[in-house]
Amino acid sequence: MITVNKLNKSYGDLHVLKDIDLQVEESQVVCLIGSSGSGKSTLLRCLNFLEQRDSGQIIIEGEEIDPAKQNINEIREKVGMVFQHFQLFPHMTVLENIIEAPTHVKKTPKKQAVIEAKDLLSKVGLSDKADVYPSRLSGGQKQRVAIARALAMKPDILLFDEPTSALDPELVGEVLTTMKELAEEGMTMVVVTHEMGFAREVGDWIVFMHDGRIIESAAPEEFFTNPKKERTKEFLKTTALK
Ligand code: ADP
Ligand code: MG
């Protein structure tokens, strides 16, 4: 679904992504972990073309993407994104938030978009919140709406950037459960997370970043029980203390 070859990105003098190679297969859940500042968000933003790379290749579903030549909105329809801080529109109800992109970007007829949105709300367990404004929701509910909104565009791939990091601890579980259900349905997902339990249980592949590089990647069992690199061992020690 995604192939990244030798991706590089700098902000001025700061070299943030260094020769990143990454492969994501269909229906795989790839968990991206690493300490703050290691480049995880920048990598996701490059995959969604919110950020432009300096060099390297990004191939999505077999097609090399050049944002200078291709319609970025079409690519973004294939690759959805869920952010740490939800990014819901505060002046729109939950339902309006979900139908906004399908009706405006995809030109889905409103009636059909509403039916699909209600389906998605029931899927994330929020059927009763369709007409509520985001300010009336808990963080966990907001994030589940944000997931429903991303799904409304019927993406082939969903990117998550620390979807539970802004939540009170008691609300983390409901969002992880929703994500786990999506994974079980076969959604292809790249998840930046500090939730090692989730990464180990739901992830098919773990990628560890440090200082703009992929230091180590492996299947979860191997990664968590038998890390090879010193950096990885150190990182796992610090997360184990939390
Ligand atoms: P992570 O998500 O792993 O915490 P980021 O990808 O957000 O890491 O950031 C990687 C590095 O790039 C950090 O040093 C950060 O300060 C820097 N950075 C991120 N975004 C920008 C930006 N828009 N302009 C300048 N520097 C940035
Ligand atoms: Mg980040």
Tab-separated table of C-alpha atoms and ligand atoms in Angstrom:
chain	number	residue	atom	x	y	z
A	1	MET	CA	0.000	0.000	0.000
A	2	ILE	CA	2.821	2.367	0.891
A	3	THR	CA	6.478	2.237	-0.053
A	4	VAL	CA	8.879	4.932	1.073
A	5	ASN	CA	12.392	5.024	-0.360
A	6	LYS	CA	15.201	7.167	0.999
A	7	LEU	CA	12.918	9.927	2.212
A	8	ASN	CA	14.669	13.065	3.455
A	9	LYS	CA	13.206	16.193	4.956
A	10	SER	CA	14.821	19.233	6.583
A	11	TYR	CA	13.479	22.341	8.231
A	12	GLY	CA	16.215	24.843	7.465
A	13	ASP	CA	19.392	23.380	8.939
A	14	LEU	CA	17.508	20.770	10.913
A	15	HIS	CA	17.622	17.411	9.148
A	16	VAL	CA	14.437	15.810	10.478
A	17	LEU	CA	14.029	12.682	8.312
A	18	LYS	CA	17.125	10.819	7.216
A	19	ASP	CA	16.939	8.195	4.482
A	20	ILE	CA	13.657	6.727	5.675
A	21	ASP	CA	12.691	3.409	4.066
A	22	LEU	CA	9.290	2.035	4.959
A	23	GLN	CA	6.896	-0.548	3.623
A	24	VAL	CA	3.255	-0.935	4.620
A	25	GLU	CA	1.310	-3.890	3.246
A	26	GLU	CA	-2.441	-4.034	2.766
A	27	SER	CA	-4.364	-4.613	6.035
A	28	GLN	CA	-1.206	-4.197	8.077
A	29	VAL	CA	-1.002	-2.107	11.232
A	30	VAL	CA	2.412	-0.470	11.459
A	31	CYS	CA	3.147	1.208	14.788
A	32	LEU	CA	5.654	4.025	14.735
A	33	ILE	CA	7.316	4.619	18.071
A	34	GLY	CA	10.153	6.768	19.375
A	35	SER	CA	10.802	9.657	21.699
A	36	SER	CA	9.533	13.169	21.130
A	37	GLY	CA	11.314	15.000	18.312
A	38	SER	CA	12.431	11.842	16.522
A	39	GLY	CA	10.463	12.754	13.374
A	40	LYS	CA	7.353	10.577	13.674
A	41	SER	CA	4.813	13.335	12.970
A	42	THR	CA	6.886	14.717	10.122
A	43	LEU	CA	6.961	11.280	8.508
A	44	LEU	CA	3.167	10.922	8.787
A	45	ARG	CA	2.697	14.431	7.427
A	46	CYS	CA	4.903	13.585	4.443
A	47	LEU	CA	2.799	10.447	3.809
A	48	ASN	CA	-0.322	12.602	3.727
A	49	PHE	CA	1.418	15.381	1.781
A	50	LEU	CA	0.707	17.950	4.461
A	51	GLU	CA	4.462	18.370	4.326
A	52	GLN	CA	6.631	18.231	1.251
A	53	ARG	CA	9.653	15.972	1.251
A	54	ASP	CA	13.059	17.199	0.052
A	55	SER	CA	14.078	13.955	-1.616
A	56	GLY	CA	13.130	10.317	-1.875
A	57	GLN	CA	10.139	8.425	-3.194
A	58	ILE	CA	6.647	7.902	-1.819
A	59	ILE	CA	4.677	5.224	-3.635
A	60	ILE	CA	1.005	4.796	-2.724
A	61	GLU	CA	-0.850	1.801	-4.127
A	62	GLY	CA	1.841	1.304	-6.720
A	63	GLU	CA	1.879	4.901	-7.919
A	64	GLU	CA	4.767	7.229	-7.234
A	65	ILE	CA	3.354	10.482	-5.916
A	66	ASP	CA	4.691	13.818	-7.032
A	67	PRO	CA	2.661	16.572	-5.346
A	68	ALA	CA	3.912	19.054	-7.924
A	69	LYS	CA	2.204	17.070	-10.681
A	70	GLN	CA	-0.706	15.266	-9.055
A	71	ASN	CA	-3.899	16.384	-7.434
A	72	ILE	CA	-3.117	16.232	-3.718
A	73	ASN	CA	-6.783	16.131	-2.753
A	74	GLU	CA	-7.243	12.887	-4.658
A	75	ILE	CA	-4.316	11.356	-2.821
A	76	ARG	CA	-5.613	12.600	0.520
A	77	GLU	CA	-8.898	10.813	-0.189
A	78	LYS	CA	-6.939	7.565	-0.193
A	79	VAL	CA	-4.889	8.413	2.897
A	80	GLY	CA	-6.919	9.642	5.870
A	81	MET	CA	-5.452	11.141	9.004
A	82	VAL	CA	-6.466	11.292	12.666
A	83	PHE	CA	-4.706	13.887	14.818
A	84	GLN	CA	-3.821	14.104	18.488
A	85	HIS	CA	-6.093	17.112	19.008
A	86	PHE	CA	-9.101	15.832	17.005
A	87	GLN	CA	-9.444	18.995	14.848
A	88	LEU	CA	-13.252	18.843	14.767
A	89	PHE	CA	-15.112	21.932	13.570
A	90	PRO	CA	-16.540	23.489	16.756
A	91	HIS	CA	-19.416	25.274	15.015
A	92	MET	CA	-20.745	22.078	13.420
A	93	THR	CA	-22.621	19.194	14.998
A	94	VAL	CA	-21.072	15.753	15.056
A	95	LEU	CA	-23.084	14.725	11.997
A	96	GLU	CA	-22.171	17.897	10.112
A	97	ASN	CA	-18.501	17.317	10.910
A	98	ILE	CA	-18.697	13.853	9.385
A	99	ILE	CA	-20.575	14.774	6.187
A	100	GLU	CA	-18.538	17.930	5.499
A	101	ALA	CA	-15.744	16.359	3.430
A	102	PRO	CA	-17.834	13.725	1.615
A	103	THR	CA	-20.402	16.317	0.463
A	104	HIS	CA	-17.930	19.086	-0.389
A	105	VAL	CA	-14.860	17.235	-1.615
A	106	LYS	CA	-16.387	14.029	-2.983
A	107	LYS	CA	-19.745	15.574	-3.946
A	108	THR	CA	-21.636	12.734	-2.282
A	109	PRO	CA	-25.357	13.626	-2.218
A	110	LYS	CA	-26.254	14.883	1.267
A	111	LYS	CA	-28.917	12.238	1.872
A	112	GLN	CA	-26.467	9.439	1.192
A	113	ALA	CA	-23.709	11.122	3.213
A	114	VAL	CA	-26.052	11.347	6.207
A	115	ILE	CA	-26.946	7.655	5.972
A	116	GLU	CA	-23.271	6.715	5.798
A	117	ALA	CA	-22.389	9.076	8.659
A	118	LYS	CA	-25.020	7.490	10.885
A	119	ASP	CA	-23.613	4.057	10.071
A	120	LEU	CA	-20.152	5.270	11.033
A	121	LEU	CA	-21.431	6.800	14.257
A	122	SER	CA	-22.990	3.512	15.242
A	123	LYS	CA	-19.729	1.778	14.388
A	124	VAL	CA	-17.793	4.015	16.810
A	125	GLY	CA	-20.550	3.702	19.419
A	126	LEU	CA	-21.883	7.260	19.227
A	127	SER	CA	-25.269	6.936	17.532
A	128	ASP	CA	-26.873	9.161	20.158
A	129	LYS	CA	-24.447	12.064	19.558
A	130	ALA	CA	-25.250	12.946	15.936
A	131	ASP	CA	-26.816	16.322	16.731
A	132	VAL	CA	-24.498	17.359	19.534
A	133	TYR	CA	-21.715	19.946	19.191
A	134	PRO	CA	-18.143	18.782	19.868
A	135	SER	CA	-17.844	20.932	22.999
A	136	ARG	CA	-20.385	18.633	24.661
A	137	LEU	CA	-18.282	15.515	24.105
A	138	SER	CA	-15.518	13.960	26.164
A	139	GLY	CA	-12.059	13.715	24.608
A	140	GLY	CA	-12.543	10.036	23.889
A	141	GLN	CA	-15.860	10.715	22.170
A	142	LYS	CA	-14.303	13.565	20.138
A	143	GLN	CA	-11.558	11.273	18.956
A	144	ARG	CA	-14.057	8.589	17.956
A	145	VAL	CA	-15.957	11.231	15.957
A	146	ALA	CA	-12.667	12.224	14.327
A	147	ILE	CA	-12.126	8.580	13.360
A	148	ALA	CA	-15.664	8.381	11.927
A	149	ARG	CA	-15.001	11.591	10.011
A	150	ALA	CA	-11.805	10.169	8.527
A	151	LEU	CA	-13.626	6.941	7.584
A	152	ALA	CA	-16.394	8.912	5.864
A	153	MET	CA	-13.970	9.581	3.014
A	154	LYS	CA	-13.504	5.813	2.596
A	155	PRO	CA	-9.728	5.953	2.734
A	156	ASP	CA	-7.605	2.935	1.849
A	157	ILE	CA	-5.071	3.875	4.506
A	158	LEU	CA	-5.515	5.646	7.847
A	159	LEU	CA	-2.702	7.495	9.589
A	160	PHE	CA	-2.974	8.181	13.324
A	161	ASP	CA	-0.714	10.696	15.068
A	162	GLU	CA	-0.761	9.964	18.803
A	163	PRO	CA	-4.549	9.597	18.828
A	164	THR	CA	-4.733	9.002	22.577
A	165	SER	CA	-1.981	11.304	23.871
A	166	ALA	CA	-4.334	14.210	24.627
A	167	LEU	CA	-6.817	12.039	26.503
A	168	ASP	CA	-7.356	11.470	30.203
A	169	PRO	CA	-6.123	7.969	31.018
A	170	GLU	CA	-9.616	6.584	31.599
A	171	LEU	CA	-10.645	7.580	28.051
A	172	VAL	CA	-7.708	5.991	26.223
A	173	GLY	CA	-9.226	2.498	26.195
A	174	GLU	CA	-12.382	3.371	24.245
A	175	VAL	CA	-10.350	4.927	21.420
A	176	LEU	CA	-7.888	2.032	21.301
A	177	THR	CA	-10.838	-0.378	21.165
A	178	THR	CA	-12.259	1.471	18.152
A	179	MET	CA	-8.841	1.345	16.469
A	180	LYS	CA	-8.483	-2.337	17.228
A	181	GLU	CA	-11.858	-3.031	15.632
A	182	LEU	CA	-10.782	-1.148	12.514
A	183	ALA	CA	-7.595	-3.194	12.379
A	184	GLU	CA	-9.595	-6.409	12.696
A	185	GLU	CA	-11.752	-5.314	9.760
A	186	GLY	CA	-8.596	-5.091	7.675
A	187	MET	CA	-7.966	-1.339	7.555
A	188	THR	CA	-4.383	-0.501	6.637
A	189	MET	CA	-3.074	1.714	9.424
A	190	VAL	CA	0.086	3.594	10.396
A	191	VAL	CA	-0.132	4.540	14.057
A	192	VAL	CA	2.223	6.829	15.956
A	193	THR	CA	1.704	5.836	19.565
A	194	HIS	CA	3.178	5.662	23.031
A	195	GLU	CA	0.753	2.887	23.939
A	196	MET	CA	3.130	-0.053	23.948
A	197	GLY	CA	0.372	-2.502	24.943
A	198	PHE	CA	-1.597	-1.532	21.842
A	199	ALA	CA	1.493	-1.682	19.625
A	200	ARG	CA	2.325	-5.134	20.884
A	201	GLU	CA	-1.185	-6.525	20.667
A	202	VAL	CA	-2.569	-4.888	17.527
A	203	GLY	CA	0.563	-3.973	15.576
A	204	ASP	CA	1.811	-6.275	12.829
A	205	TRP	CA	5.075	-4.420	12.566
A	206	ILE	CA	6.911	-2.011	14.863
A	207	VAL	CA	9.137	0.764	13.593
A	208	PHE	CA	11.378	2.563	16.057
A	209	MET	CA	12.654	6.027	15.155
A	210	HIS	CA	15.393	8.029	16.776
A	211	ASP	CA	16.815	11.340	15.631
A	212	GLY	CA	15.216	11.159	12.185
A	213	ARG	CA	16.251	7.615	11.405
A	214	ILE	CA	14.597	4.232	11.578
A	215	ILE	CA	16.855	2.469	14.051
A	216	GLU	CA	15.085	-0.854	14.237
A	217	SER	CA	11.937	-2.500	12.922
A	218	ALA	CA	10.524	-5.932	13.633
A	219	ALA	CA	7.404	-7.924	14.366
A	220	PRO	CA	6.047	-7.006	17.839
A	221	GLU	CA	7.076	-10.165	19.715
A	222	GLU	CA	10.612	-9.919	18.418
A	223	PHE	CA	10.786	-6.161	18.914
A	224	PHE	CA	9.585	-6.117	22.503
A	225	THR	CA	11.234	-9.294	23.760
A	226	ASN	CA	14.465	-9.244	21.819
A	227	PRO	CA	15.425	-5.711	20.736
A	228	LYS	CA	18.761	-5.650	18.956
A	229	LYS	CA	19.955	-2.052	19.191
A	230	GLU	CA	21.154	-0.239	22.329
A	231	ARG	CA	18.908	2.742	21.515
A	232	THR	CA	15.860	0.522	21.318
A	233	LYS	CA	16.667	-1.142	24.623
A	234	GLU	CA	17.067	2.252	26.298
A	235	PHE	CA	13.782	3.478	24.850
A	236	LEU	CA	11.905	0.383	25.972
A	237	LYS	CA	13.326	0.767	29.486
A	238	THR	CA	11.987	4.324	29.752
A	239	THR	CA	8.531	3.363	28.481
A	240	ALA	CA	8.405	0.409	30.858
A	241	LEU	CA	8.748	2.823	33.774
A	242	LYS	CA	5.551	4.686	32.847
B	1	ADP	P1	7.864	13.672	16.771
B	1	ADP	O1	6.514	13.631	16.154
B	1	ADP	O2	8.601	12.377	16.713
B	1	ADP	O3	7.851	14.233	18.157
B	1	ADP	P2	8.351	15.775	14.831
B	1	ADP	O4	8.252	15.139	13.507
B	1	ADP	O5	7.179	16.564	15.311
B	1	ADP	O6	8.773	14.663	15.911
B	1	ADP	O7	9.592	16.752	14.866
B	1	ADP	C1	10.902	16.366	14.473
B	1	ADP	C2	11.812	17.552	14.560
B	1	ADP	O8	11.423	18.522	13.605
B	1	ADP	C3	11.781	18.256	15.913
B	1	ADP	O9	13.078	18.692	16.210
B	1	ADP	C4	10.859	19.425	15.656
B	1	ADP	O10	11.175	20.487	16.515
B	1	ADP	C5	11.149	19.760	14.210
B	1	ADP	N1	9.999	20.342	13.511
B	1	ADP	C6	8.780	19.764	13.335
B	1	ADP	N2	7.964	20.546	12.606
B	1	ADP	C7	8.677	21.657	12.290
B	1	ADP	C8	8.400	22.859	11.542
B	1	ADP	N3	7.207	23.039	10.937
B	1	ADP	N4	9.392	23.776	11.436
B	1	ADP	C9	10.575	23.574	12.007
B	1	ADP	N5	10.917	22.485	12.734
B	1	ADP	C10	9.979	21.528	12.870
B	2	MG	MG	4.676	14.039	16.960
